[in-house]
Amino acid sequence: MVELHLGSKKVFPQNYHAFEGVKRLENTHFLSHLLQAYRS
């Protein structure tokens, strides 16, 4: 996975940044679900 990330960073910098943004959004979404479940 790390090699794929490094390769895509070189070849497709725009796509790489978009991919990182999506991953970050998914992580925050997942964390907010965890927090809601923890509170209830």
XYZ file of C-alpha atoms in Angstrom, residues 2 4 6-7 9-10 12 14 16-17 19 22 24-25 28-30 34 36 39-40:
21
model
C 2.809 2.403 0.840
C 1.184 2.441 -4.296
C 4.325 6.816 -3.248
C 3.862 5.894 -6.901
C 2.004 10.739 -5.486
C 4.629 10.994 -8.223
C -0.926 11.759 -10.150
C -3.899 15.899 -7.974
C -3.321 11.695 -4.669
C -4.416 14.831 -2.822
C -7.672 10.589 -2.415
C -11.554 11.503 0.824
C -9.670 12.081 5.822
C -13.402 12.699 5.361
C -13.807 11.890 10.517
C -17.181 10.419 9.559
C -16.212 7.120 11.169
C -17.959 6.131 17.169
C -22.198 9.103 18.970
C -22.321 8.823 24.136
C -25.624 6.955 23.845
